[in-house]
Amino acid sequence: MYIKNLRINWNQQECKEYYNEILSINNLETLDFKKRITFFVGENGSGKSTLLEAIAVKYGFNPEGGSINYNFSTKPTHSSLSELLTLSKGIRSKDGFFLRAESFYNMASYVDDIGIDFEGYGGRSLHEQSHGESFLTLINNRFRGNGLYLLDEPEAALSPQRQLSLLVMINKLVNNNSQFIIATHSPILLGIDDAAIYSFDNDDINQIPYEETESYNITKLFIENREILLKRLMNDSE
Ligand SMILES: Nc1ncnc2c1ncn2[C@@H]1O[C@H](COP(=O)(O)OP(=O)(O)OP(=O)(O)O)[C@@H](O)[C@H]1O
Ligand SMILES: [Mg+2]
């Protein structure tokens, strides 16, 4: 494990920030990473990206995504939460990447700008591939194992079929001494074996089983009861 635990040193905070309003984060003191794969789940706005970004910045990643030595910034928007974090680390990872669906476009531009050798990126510019293709190209070619990989909603670009491909890639990388922390809403990715799932709902961060995640339950409910559910939703909205 490259990150075993995090602690937030609230006593070092000098003035309140927006993340003090996010209860899951404001109530957090410490979090353990005991499994090779940790998922962050929870409602939109529950604080997953805020915490993942703080972990990434503290570990040395560029806040908008990339590897440790990527250094680009389109907007100085990252929060100061990373300054309050202490990470309890194991051995130093040999590889690493912070991949955010929401700023992937900017990262692809950076890769173009620095005139990188595209060999590691599927042989052509990430901009010349579809969103999903470029996302998987990057993971396939650039994630080399023995690494720490932080992914924010990797499913955003991917078809269900490709999410299954990603699941297989993650599993291979884990077998090659990697650690993942992934914020996701995908009932497919969450189904991977032997992961810890932390829910940011209910004003706290708690570990829950796969079958208790909203992503699983709402997808299952919808598929099994589509017609009844649609009628009820339409009636409620009238
Ligand atoms: N730079 C910022 N300034 C002010 N508020 C912010 C900022 N970034 C995020 N927030 C607020 O913090 C809350 C948590 O946002 P965050 O992006 O961490 O949620 P999330 O759990 O990742 O949601 P999603 O599932 O939609 O990605 C939201 O209410 C959001 O509006
Ligand atoms: Mg988010």
Coordinates of C-alpha atoms and ligand atoms in Angstrom, one line a residue:
M1 CA 0.0 0.0 0.0
Y2 CA 1.3 3.4 -0.9
I3 CA -1.3 5.3 1.2
K4 CA -2.4 3.5 4.4
N5 CA -4.2 6.2 6.2
L6 CA -5.1 9.9 6.1
R7 CA -5.7 12.3 8.9
I8 CA -7.1 15.8 8.8
N9 CA -5.4 18.2 11.2
W10 CA -8.4 20.5 11.8
N11 CA -6.5 22.4 14.5
Q12 CA -4.2 23.7 11.8
Q13 CA -7.0 25.4 9.9
E14 CA -6.9 29.2 10.1
C15 CA -10.1 30.2 8.5
K16 CA -13.2 28.3 7.4
E17 CA -13.5 27.2 3.7
Y18 CA -16.3 25.8 1.6
Y19 CA -15.4 22.3 2.5
N20 CA -16.4 23.0 6.2
E21 CA -19.9 23.1 4.8
I22 CA -19.6 19.5 3.4
L23 CA -20.5 17.5 6.4
S24 CA -18.9 14.2 5.3
I25 CA -15.6 16.1 5.2
N26 CA -16.1 18.4 8.2
N27 CA -16.9 15.3 10.4
L28 CA -13.8 13.4 9.1
E29 CA -10.8 12.9 11.3
T30 CA -9.1 9.9 9.9
L31 CA -9.6 7.3 7.1
D32 CA -7.9 3.9 6.6
F33 CA -7.0 2.4 3.3
K34 CA -6.8 -1.3 3.9
K35 CA -7.6 -2.6 0.5
R36 CA -5.9 -2.2 -2.8
I37 CA -9.0 -0.7 -4.2
T38 CA -11.0 2.0 -2.3
F39 CA -14.2 3.5 -3.8
F40 CA -15.7 6.8 -2.8
V41 CA -19.5 6.8 -3.4
G42 CA -22.2 9.2 -2.5
E43 CA -24.7 11.8 -3.8
N44 CA -23.6 14.6 -6.1
G45 CA -22.0 17.2 -4.0
S46 CA -21.2 14.9 -1.1
G47 CA -17.5 15.7 -1.2
K48 CA -15.8 12.8 -3.0
S49 CA -13.9 14.9 -5.5
T50 CA -12.9 17.4 -2.9
L51 CA -11.3 14.7 -0.8
L52 CA -9.7 12.8 -3.7
E53 CA -8.2 16.1 -5.0
A54 CA -6.8 16.9 -1.6
I55 CA -5.2 13.4 -1.4
A56 CA -3.8 13.8 -4.9
V57 CA -2.3 17.3 -4.3
K58 CA -0.8 16.1 -0.9
Y59 CA 0.8 13.1 -2.7
G60 CA 2.3 15.5 -5.3
F61 CA 0.0 15.2 -8.3
N62 CA -1.0 18.1 -10.4
P63 CA -4.5 19.2 -9.1
E64 CA -6.0 19.1 -12.6
G65 CA -4.7 15.6 -13.3
G66 CA -1.7 13.8 -14.7
S67 CA 1.4 12.2 -13.3
I68 CA 3.6 13.6 -10.6
N69 CA 5.6 15.6 -13.0
Y70 CA 2.8 17.1 -15.0
N71 CA 2.7 20.8 -14.4
F72 CA -0.1 22.7 -16.0
S73 CA -2.9 24.8 -14.7
T74 CA -5.9 26.2 -16.5
K75 CA -7.6 27.4 -13.3
P76 CA -6.3 27.8 -9.8
T77 CA -9.4 26.2 -8.3
H78 CA -8.1 23.5 -6.0
S79 CA -8.9 23.8 -2.3
S80 CA -6.6 24.2 0.6
L81 CA -7.8 21.0 2.2
S82 CA -4.5 19.2 1.1
E83 CA -2.6 21.5 3.5
L84 CA -4.5 20.0 6.5
L85 CA -3.8 16.4 5.5
T86 CA -1.3 14.0 6.8
L87 CA -0.9 10.9 4.7
S88 CA 0.6 7.8 6.3
K89 CA 2.6 6.3 3.4
G90 CA 4.1 2.9 2.7
I91 CA 6.9 2.5 0.2
R92 CA 7.1 5.1 -2.5
S93 CA 5.1 4.2 -5.6
K94 CA 7.1 3.7 -8.9
D95 CA 4.2 5.0 -11.0
G96 CA 1.2 7.1 -10.5
F97 CA -1.6 9.1 -12.1
F98 CA -4.5 11.3 -11.1
L99 CA -7.2 11.0 -13.7
R100 CA -10.2 13.3 -13.6
A101 CA -12.9 12.9 -16.2
E102 CA -13.8 16.6 -15.8
S103 CA -10.4 18.0 -16.7
F104 CA -9.3 15.2 -19.1
Y105 CA -9.6 17.6 -22.1
N106 CA -7.1 20.1 -20.5
M107 CA -4.7 17.3 -19.7
A108 CA -4.8 16.0 -23.2
S109 CA -4.0 19.5 -24.5
Y110 CA -1.0 19.6 -22.1
V111 CA 0.2 16.2 -23.5
D112 CA 0.0 17.8 -27.0
D113 CA 1.7 21.0 -25.9
I114 CA 4.7 19.4 -24.4
G115 CA 5.2 17.5 -27.6
I116 CA 5.3 14.2 -25.7
D117 CA 6.3 11.1 -27.5
F118 CA 2.9 9.6 -28.2
E119 CA 4.2 6.0 -28.0
G120 CA 2.8 5.7 -24.5
Y121 CA -0.5 7.2 -25.7
G122 CA -1.6 4.9 -28.4
G123 CA 0.5 6.4 -31.2
R124 CA -1.5 9.6 -31.8
S125 CA -2.7 12.6 -30.0
L126 CA -5.3 12.0 -27.3
H127 CA -7.4 14.7 -29.1
E128 CA -7.6 12.6 -32.2
Q129 CA -9.3 9.8 -30.3
S130 CA -12.8 9.7 -28.9
H131 CA -13.3 10.6 -25.2
G132 CA -13.7 6.9 -24.2
E133 CA -10.9 5.7 -26.6
S134 CA -8.4 8.2 -25.3
F135 CA -9.3 7.5 -21.7
L136 CA -8.6 3.7 -22.2
T137 CA -5.6 4.4 -24.3
L138 CA -4.1 6.4 -21.5
I139 CA -4.8 3.7 -18.9
N140 CA -3.6 0.9 -21.2
N141 CA -0.4 2.5 -22.2
R142 CA 0.6 4.9 -19.4
F143 CA -0.4 2.9 -16.2
R144 CA 2.5 0.6 -15.8
G145 CA 1.9 -1.0 -12.4
N146 CA 3.6 -0.6 -9.0
G147 CA 1.6 2.6 -8.9
L148 CA -0.9 4.8 -7.1
Y149 CA -3.8 5.6 -9.3
L150 CA -6.5 8.1 -8.3
L151 CA -9.5 8.2 -10.6
D152 CA -12.4 10.6 -10.5
E153 CA -15.5 9.2 -12.3
P154 CA -13.5 7.2 -14.9
E155 CA -16.9 5.8 -16.1
A156 CA -17.9 9.2 -17.5
A157 CA -16.3 8.5 -20.8
L158 CA -17.0 4.8 -21.1
S159 CA -19.7 2.5 -22.5
P160 CA -20.8 -0.3 -20.2
Q161 CA -18.7 -2.7 -22.3
R162 CA -15.6 -0.5 -21.9
Q163 CA -16.3 -0.2 -18.2
L164 CA -15.9 -3.9 -18.0
S165 CA -12.6 -3.6 -19.9
L166 CA -11.5 -1.0 -17.3
L167 CA -12.5 -3.3 -14.5
V168 CA -10.2 -6.0 -16.0
M169 CA -7.4 -3.5 -16.4
I170 CA -7.7 -2.3 -12.8
N171 CA -7.7 -5.9 -11.6
K172 CA -4.4 -6.6 -13.6
L173 CA -2.8 -3.5 -12.2
V174 CA -3.8 -4.5 -8.7
N175 CA -2.2 -7.9 -9.2
N176 CA 0.9 -5.9 -10.3
N177 CA 1.2 -4.1 -6.9
S178 CA -1.0 -1.1 -7.5
Q179 CA -3.4 0.8 -5.3
F180 CA -6.5 2.6 -6.6
I181 CA -8.7 5.2 -5.0
I182 CA -11.7 5.8 -7.2
A183 CA -14.7 8.2 -6.9
T184 CA -17.5 6.6 -8.9
H185 CA -21.2 6.3 -9.5
S186 CA -20.8 3.2 -11.7
P187 CA -22.6 0.0 -10.5
I188 CA -20.3 -1.9 -12.8
L189 CA -17.0 -0.7 -11.5
L190 CA -18.2 -0.9 -7.9
G191 CA -18.8 -4.6 -8.4
I192 CA -15.1 -5.4 -8.6
D193 CA -14.1 -8.0 -5.9
D194 CA -12.3 -7.2 -2.7
A195 CA -12.6 -3.4 -2.6
A196 CA -13.6 -1.1 0.3
I197 CA -16.5 1.1 -0.5
Y198 CA -16.8 4.3 1.5
S199 CA -20.1 6.2 1.4
F200 CA -20.1 10.0 1.8
D201 CA -23.8 10.1 2.4
N202 CA -25.4 10.6 5.8
D203 CA -23.0 13.4 6.8
D204 CA -20.2 10.9 7.5
I205 CA -17.8 8.6 5.7
N206 CA -18.8 4.9 6.3
Q207 CA -17.8 1.7 4.8
I208 CA -20.8 -0.1 3.1
P209 CA -21.2 -3.3 1.1
Y210 CA -21.8 -3.2 -2.6
E211 CA -25.5 -4.1 -2.3
E212 CA -26.1 -1.1 -0.1
T213 CA -24.8 1.5 -2.6
E214 CA -27.3 3.7 -4.3
S215 CA -25.7 3.1 -7.6
Y216 CA -26.5 -0.6 -7.3
N217 CA -29.9 -0.3 -5.7
I218 CA -31.3 2.4 -8.0
T219 CA -30.0 0.7 -11.2
K220 CA -31.5 -2.7 -10.0
L221 CA -34.8 -1.1 -9.1
F222 CA -35.0 0.7 -12.4
I223 CA -34.2 -2.3 -14.5
E224 CA -36.5 -4.7 -12.6
N225 CA -39.4 -2.3 -12.3
R226 CA -39.0 0.1 -15.2
E227 CA -42.6 0.5 -16.2
I228 CA -44.1 0.9 -12.7
L229 CA -41.3 3.2 -11.7
L230 CA -41.6 5.4 -14.8
K231 CA -45.4 5.8 -14.2
R232 CA -44.8 6.7 -10.6
L233 CA -42.0 9.2 -11.4
M234 CA -44.1 10.9 -14.1
N235 CA -47.2 11.1 -11.8
D236 CA -45.1 12.6 -9.0
S237 CA -43.7 15.2 -11.3
E238 CA -47.2 16.4 -12.4
Ligands
LIG1 N1 -14.1 25.5 -5.5 C1 -15.2 25.4 -4.8 N2 -15.7 26.5 -4.2 C2 -16.9 26.4 -3.5 N3 -17.6 25.3 -3.4 C3 -17.1 24.2 -4.0 C4 -15.9 24.2 -4.7 N4 -15.7 22.9 -5.2 C5 -16.8 22.2 -4.8 N5 -17.6 22.9 -4.0 C6 -18.8 22.4 -3.4 O1 -18.5 21.4 -2.5 C7 -19.5 20.4 -2.5 C8 -18.8 19.0 -2.8 O2 -18.3 19.0 -4.1 P1 -17.5 17.8 -4.8 O3 -17.1 18.2 -6.1 O4 -16.5 17.3 -3.8 O5 -18.7 16.7 -4.8 P2 -18.7 15.2 -5.4 O6 -19.1 14.3 -4.3 O7 -17.5 14.9 -6.1 O8 -20.0 15.3 -6.4 P3 -20.2 14.6 -7.9 O9 -20.7 13.2 -7.7 O10 -21.2 15.5 -8.5 O11 -18.9 14.7 -8.6 C9 -20.5 20.8 -3.6 O12 -21.6 21.3 -2.9 C10 -19.8 21.8 -4.4 O13 -20.7 22.8 -4.8
MG2 MG -17.0 14.7 -8.1

